[in-house]
Amino acid sequence: MEIIDDCEAVLSNAEVLEVLRSIKQEATKSGFKRPEVHRHEELCAHILPSSLQVAVLSTDAYLESSNCCNVTPSEVQQLYAELAKFPPLEGQMPLKKKELLNIANFRPTTLVSLRFAVFSAGRADMFRGQAEARFGDDRLEEMIALVEKTLSAPPEVESEEMEQAEEDEEV
């Protein structure tokens, strides 16, 4: 059984993180001026009902440490537009919205992680080797290259790339 009417409006992790950042920024700018409140947790405690505090703080902490922490919503939209240019092989299904969302959220850099991003969106057949039949190895590799080019890398990847570039210069 397949859901016919998917939710039309879903946010990527990068978009949710931007919303949380703007809430913090607005709270800091708009009349909330208590000099003794310096930590995000204390700020959150003063502007949100207690029932939302844990959810907001947990979500913010998770997203700030995830692959999307440096990704902007405009990068996500650009990725969606570029991935739409990857038509499946004849007779196969194109990427669905939830698959695009997972690709943006997971930021896959290998074939295995790309398959997992699509698999976790509910397409188990992609995980069992059908990804190649649906798009072909070359297109899947192009998708991975596009993800790496379009979405900003997380901090640890950026620092590793910088170290590798420095090592290459020394050699």
PDB file of C-alpha atoms in Angstrom:
ATOM      1  CA  MET A   1       0.000   0.000   0.000  1.00  0.00           C
ATOM      2  CA  GLU A   2       1.274   3.472  -0.861  1.00  0.00           C
ATOM      3  CA  ILE A   3       0.188   6.832   0.507  1.00  0.00           C
ATOM      4  CA  ILE A   4      -1.238   8.846  -2.368  1.00  0.00           C
ATOM      5  CA  ASP A   5      -1.475  12.271  -0.714  1.00  0.00           C
ATOM      6  CA  ASP A   6       1.946  12.939   0.849  1.00  0.00           C
ATOM      7  CA  CYS A   7       2.382  16.000   2.984  1.00  0.00           C
ATOM      8  CA  GLU A   8       3.130  18.835   0.587  1.00  0.00           C
ATOM      9  CA  ALA A   9       5.086  21.021   2.969  1.00  0.00           C
ATOM     10  CA  VAL A  10       8.043  19.401   4.656  1.00  0.00           C
ATOM     11  CA  LEU A  11      11.137  21.113   5.964  1.00  0.00           C
ATOM     12  CA  SER A  12      14.670  19.884   5.652  1.00  0.00           C
ATOM     13  CA  ASN A  13      16.922  19.826   8.703  1.00  0.00           C
ATOM     14  CA  ALA A  14      18.714  22.914   7.364  1.00  0.00           C
ATOM     15  CA  GLU A  15      15.411  24.794   7.130  1.00  0.00           C
ATOM     16  CA  VAL A  16      14.395  23.792  10.655  1.00  0.00           C
ATOM     17  CA  LEU A  17      17.794  24.878  11.949  1.00  0.00           C
ATOM     18  CA  GLU A  18      17.371  28.252  10.249  1.00  0.00           C
ATOM     19  CA  VAL A  19      13.964  28.681  11.937  1.00  0.00           C
ATOM     20  CA  LEU A  20      15.472  27.876  15.348  1.00  0.00           C
ATOM     21  CA  ARG A  21      18.341  30.299  14.733  1.00  0.00           C
ATOM     22  CA  SER A  22      15.929  33.063  13.724  1.00  0.00           C
ATOM     23  CA  ILE A  23      13.827  32.453  16.852  1.00  0.00           C
ATOM     24  CA  LYS A  24      16.948  32.828  19.004  1.00  0.00           C
ATOM     25  CA  GLN A  25      17.984  35.950  17.103  1.00  0.00           C
ATOM     26  CA  GLU A  26      14.529  37.529  17.377  1.00  0.00           C
ATOM     27  CA  ALA A  27      14.344  36.786  21.082  1.00  0.00           C
ATOM     28  CA  THR A  28      17.713  38.408  21.594  1.00  0.00           C
ATOM     29  CA  LYS A  29      16.797  41.476  19.529  1.00  0.00           C
ATOM     30  CA  SER A  30      13.205  42.053  20.589  1.00  0.00           C
ATOM     31  CA  GLY A  31      13.092  43.371  24.076  1.00  0.00           C
ATOM     32  CA  PHE A  32      14.573  40.374  25.783  1.00  0.00           C
ATOM     33  CA  LYS A  33      17.405  42.119  27.554  1.00  0.00           C
ATOM     34  CA  ARG A  34      18.400  40.311  30.667  1.00  0.00           C
ATOM     35  CA  PRO A  35      22.160  40.577  30.986  1.00  0.00           C
ATOM     36  CA  GLU A  36      22.332  37.692  33.408  1.00  0.00           C
ATOM     37  CA  VAL A  37      20.939  35.326  30.742  1.00  0.00           C
ATOM     38  CA  HIS A  38      23.801  34.247  28.526  1.00  0.00           C
ATOM     39  CA  ARG A  39      23.179  30.640  27.688  1.00  0.00           C
ATOM     40  CA  HIS A  40      20.759  29.485  25.026  1.00  0.00           C
ATOM     41  CA  GLU A  41      18.996  27.217  27.535  1.00  0.00           C
ATOM     42  CA  GLU A  42      18.229  30.140  29.840  1.00  0.00           C
ATOM     43  CA  LEU A  43      17.070  32.302  26.922  1.00  0.00           C
ATOM     44  CA  CYS A  44      14.806  29.502  25.754  1.00  0.00           C
ATOM     45  CA  ALA A  45      13.366  29.118  29.242  1.00  0.00           C
ATOM     46  CA  HIS A  46      12.235  32.748  29.240  1.00  0.00           C
ATOM     47  CA  ILE A  47      10.629  32.892  25.787  1.00  0.00           C
ATOM     48  CA  LEU A  48       9.029  29.447  25.359  1.00  0.00           C
ATOM     49  CA  PRO A  49       6.434  27.553  27.334  1.00  0.00           C
ATOM     50  CA  SER A  50       8.078  24.870  29.440  1.00  0.00           C
ATOM     51  CA  SER A  51       6.481  22.102  27.370  1.00  0.00           C
ATOM     52  CA  LEU A  52       8.391  23.241  24.266  1.00  0.00           C
ATOM     53  CA  GLN A  53      11.732  23.999  25.865  1.00  0.00           C
ATOM     54  CA  VAL A  54      13.076  20.440  25.854  1.00  0.00           C
ATOM     55  CA  ALA A  55      11.956  19.833  22.275  1.00  0.00           C
ATOM     56  CA  VAL A  56      13.506  23.062  20.989  1.00  0.00           C
ATOM     57  CA  LEU A  57      16.767  22.617  22.893  1.00  0.00           C
ATOM     58  CA  SER A  58      17.127  18.963  21.884  1.00  0.00           C
ATOM     59  CA  THR A  59      16.346  19.703  18.253  1.00  0.00           C
ATOM     60  CA  ASP A  60      18.725  22.640  18.168  1.00  0.00           C
ATOM     61  CA  ALA A  61      21.554  20.640  19.767  1.00  0.00           C
ATOM     62  CA  TYR A  62      21.052  17.726  17.379  1.00  0.00           C
ATOM     63  CA  LEU A  63      20.894  19.876  14.243  1.00  0.00           C
ATOM     64  CA  GLU A  64      23.897  21.998  15.240  1.00  0.00           C
ATOM     65  CA  SER A  65      25.964  18.798  15.415  1.00  0.00           C
ATOM     66  CA  SER A  66      24.546  17.173  12.283  1.00  0.00           C
ATOM     67  CA  ASN A  67      25.562  17.218   8.613  1.00  0.00           C
ATOM     68  CA  CYS A  68      23.219  20.130   7.987  1.00  0.00           C
ATOM     69  CA  CYS A  69      24.774  22.611  10.413  1.00  0.00           C
ATOM     70  CA  ASN A  70      26.480  24.565   7.587  1.00  0.00           C
ATOM     71  CA  VAL A  71      23.818  23.992   4.926  1.00  0.00           C
ATOM     72  CA  THR A  72      21.506  26.845   3.962  1.00  0.00           C
ATOM     73  CA  PRO A  73      17.899  26.463   2.799  1.00  0.00           C
ATOM     74  CA  SER A  74      18.879  27.962  -0.565  1.00  0.00           C
ATOM     75  CA  GLU A  75      21.452  25.171  -1.007  1.00  0.00           C
ATOM     76  CA  VAL A  76      18.718  22.631  -0.281  1.00  0.00           C
ATOM     77  CA  GLN A  77      16.412  24.200  -2.861  1.00  0.00           C
ATOM     78  CA  GLN A  78      19.243  24.237  -5.393  1.00  0.00           C
ATOM     79  CA  LEU A  79      19.928  20.558  -4.684  1.00  0.00           C
ATOM     80  CA  TYR A  80      16.254  19.696  -5.215  1.00  0.00           C
ATOM     81  CA  ALA A  81      16.258  21.519  -8.554  1.00  0.00           C
ATOM     82  CA  GLU A  82      19.463  19.826  -9.693  1.00  0.00           C
ATOM     83  CA  LEU A  83      18.345  16.339  -8.597  1.00  0.00           C
ATOM     84  CA  ALA A  84      15.123  16.804 -10.563  1.00  0.00           C
ATOM     85  CA  LYS A  85      17.335  16.856 -13.670  1.00  0.00           C
ATOM     86  CA  PHE A  86      18.313  13.231 -12.994  1.00  0.00           C
ATOM     87  CA  PRO A  87      15.534  11.321 -14.711  1.00  0.00           C
ATOM     88  CA  PRO A  88      15.374   7.628 -13.936  1.00  0.00           C
ATOM     89  CA  LEU A  89      16.071   5.035 -16.573  1.00  0.00           C
ATOM     90  CA  GLU A  90      13.131   4.224 -18.813  1.00  0.00           C
ATOM     91  CA  GLY A  91      10.207   2.690 -16.970  1.00  0.00           C
ATOM     92  CA  GLN A  92      11.567   3.505 -13.499  1.00  0.00           C
ATOM     93  CA  MET A  93      10.201   5.888 -10.861  1.00  0.00           C
ATOM     94  CA  PRO A  94      11.822   9.296 -10.291  1.00  0.00           C
ATOM     95  CA  LEU A  95      12.918  10.405  -6.825  1.00  0.00           C
ATOM     96  CA  LYS A  96      10.003  11.237  -4.556  1.00  0.00           C
ATOM     97  CA  LYS A  97       9.820  14.281  -2.288  1.00  0.00           C
ATOM     98  CA  LYS A  98      10.639  12.266   0.831  1.00  0.00           C
ATOM     99  CA  GLU A  99      13.648  10.733  -0.919  1.00  0.00           C
ATOM    100  CA  LEU A 100      14.898  14.187  -1.910  1.00  0.00           C
ATOM    101  CA  LEU A 101      14.403  15.343   1.670  1.00  0.00           C
ATOM    102  CA  ASN A 102      16.437  12.453   3.056  1.00  0.00           C
ATOM    103  CA  ILE A 103      19.213  13.065   0.556  1.00  0.00           C
ATOM    104  CA  ALA A 104      19.348  16.703   1.683  1.00  0.00           C
ATOM    105  CA  ASN A 105      19.248  15.736   5.374  1.00  0.00           C
ATOM    106  CA  PHE A 106      21.783  12.889   5.256  1.00  0.00           C
ATOM    107  CA  ARG A 107      24.160  14.525   2.734  1.00  0.00           C
ATOM    108  CA  PRO A 108      25.330  11.145   1.374  1.00  0.00           C
ATOM    109  CA  THR A 109      28.920  10.905   0.119  1.00  0.00           C
ATOM    110  CA  THR A 110      29.011   7.214  -0.858  1.00  0.00           C
ATOM    111  CA  LEU A 111      26.749   4.863  -2.800  1.00  0.00           C
ATOM    112  CA  VAL A 112      25.888   3.055   0.425  1.00  0.00           C
ATOM    113  CA  SER A 113      24.865   6.256   2.206  1.00  0.00           C
ATOM    114  CA  LEU A 114      22.844   7.369  -0.851  1.00  0.00           C
ATOM    115  CA  ARG A 115      21.009   4.037  -0.874  1.00  0.00           C
ATOM    116  CA  PHE A 116      20.392   4.361   2.863  1.00  0.00           C
ATOM    117  CA  ALA A 117      18.986   7.886   2.457  1.00  0.00           C
ATOM    118  CA  VAL A 118      16.492   6.581  -0.073  1.00  0.00           C
ATOM    119  CA  PHE A 119      15.889   3.296   1.821  1.00  0.00           C
ATOM    120  CA  SER A 120      14.972   5.141   5.011  1.00  0.00           C
ATOM    121  CA  ALA A 121      12.419   7.130   3.013  1.00  0.00           C
ATOM    122  CA  GLY A 122      10.512   3.898   2.540  1.00  0.00           C
ATOM    123  CA  ARG A 123      12.023   2.494  -0.639  1.00  0.00           C
ATOM    124  CA  ALA A 124      13.478  -0.814   0.533  1.00  0.00           C
ATOM    125  CA  ASP A 125      13.965  -1.987  -3.064  1.00  0.00           C
ATOM    126  CA  MET A 126      16.583   0.745  -3.550  1.00  0.00           C
ATOM    127  CA  PHE A 127      18.631  -0.727  -0.711  1.00  0.00           C
ATOM    128  CA  ARG A 128      18.546  -4.187  -2.224  1.00  0.00           C
ATOM    129  CA  GLY A 129      20.380  -3.141  -5.377  1.00  0.00           C
ATOM    130  CA  GLN A 130      17.602  -1.587  -7.397  1.00  0.00           C
ATOM    131  CA  ALA A 131      19.163   1.889  -7.231  1.00  0.00           C
ATOM    132  CA  GLU A 132      21.450   0.970 -10.091  1.00  0.00           C
ATOM    133  CA  ALA A 133      18.507  -0.370 -12.105  1.00  0.00           C
ATOM    134  CA  ARG A 134      16.528   2.772 -11.396  1.00  0.00           C
ATOM    135  CA  PHE A 135      19.241   5.320 -12.224  1.00  0.00           C
ATOM    136  CA  GLY A 136      22.406   3.491 -13.242  1.00  0.00           C
ATOM    137  CA  ASP A 137      25.770   3.625 -11.482  1.00  0.00           C
ATOM    138  CA  ASP A 138      26.955   6.670 -13.403  1.00  0.00           C
ATOM    139  CA  ARG A 139      23.924   8.761 -12.451  1.00  0.00           C
ATOM    140  CA  LEU A 140      24.182   7.692  -8.806  1.00  0.00           C
ATOM    141  CA  GLU A 141      27.828   8.774  -8.732  1.00  0.00           C
ATOM    142  CA  GLU A 142      26.802  12.074 -10.362  1.00  0.00           C
ATOM    143  CA  MET A 143      24.136  12.535  -7.656  1.00  0.00           C
ATOM    144  CA  ILE A 144      26.756  12.050  -4.943  1.00  0.00           C
ATOM    145  CA  ALA A 145      29.086  14.543  -6.634  1.00  0.00           C
ATOM    146  CA  LEU A 146      26.200  17.007  -6.903  1.00  0.00           C
ATOM    147  CA  VAL A 147      25.377  16.636  -3.198  1.00  0.00           C
ATOM    148  CA  GLU A 148      29.014  17.267  -2.256  1.00  0.00           C
ATOM    149  CA  LYS A 149      29.214  20.269  -4.592  1.00  0.00           C
ATOM    150  CA  THR A 150      25.870  21.838  -3.662  1.00  0.00           C
ATOM    151  CA  LEU A 151      25.579  21.344   0.103  1.00  0.00           C
ATOM    152  CA  SER A 152      28.132  22.863   2.457  1.00  0.00           C
ATOM    153  CA  ALA A 153      30.228  20.296   4.249  1.00  0.00           C
ATOM    154  CA  PRO A 154      29.954  19.804   8.012  1.00  0.00           C
ATOM    155  CA  PRO A 155      32.836  21.334  10.028  1.00  0.00           C
ATOM    156  CA  GLU A 156      34.804  18.105  10.520  1.00  0.00           C
ATOM    157  CA  VAL A 157      34.728  17.388   6.773  1.00  0.00           C
ATOM    158  CA  GLU A 158      35.840  20.929   5.969  1.00  0.00           C
ATOM    159  CA  SER A 159      38.780  20.676   8.375  1.00  0.00           C
ATOM    160  CA  GLU A 160      39.754  17.273   6.947  1.00  0.00           C
ATOM    161  CA  GLU A 161      39.652  18.716   3.410  1.00  0.00           C
ATOM    162  CA  MET A 162      41.823  21.643   4.485  1.00  0.00           C
ATOM    163  CA  GLU A 163      44.350  19.290   6.107  1.00  0.00           C
ATOM    164  CA  GLN A 164      44.423  17.158   2.953  1.00  0.00           C
ATOM    165  CA  ALA A 165      44.975  20.247   0.786  1.00  0.00           C
ATOM    166  CA  GLU A 166      47.834  21.362   3.045  1.00  0.00           C
ATOM    167  CA  GLU A 167      49.411  17.892   2.832  1.00  0.00           C
ATOM    168  CA  ASP A 168      49.090  17.946  -0.964  1.00  0.00           C
ATOM    169  CA  GLU A 169      50.830  21.339  -1.101  1.00  0.00           C
ATOM    170  CA  GLU A 170      53.732  20.027   1.002  1.00  0.00           C
ATOM    171  CA  VAL A 171      54.324  17.069  -1.312  1.00  0.00           C
TER     172      VAL A 171
END
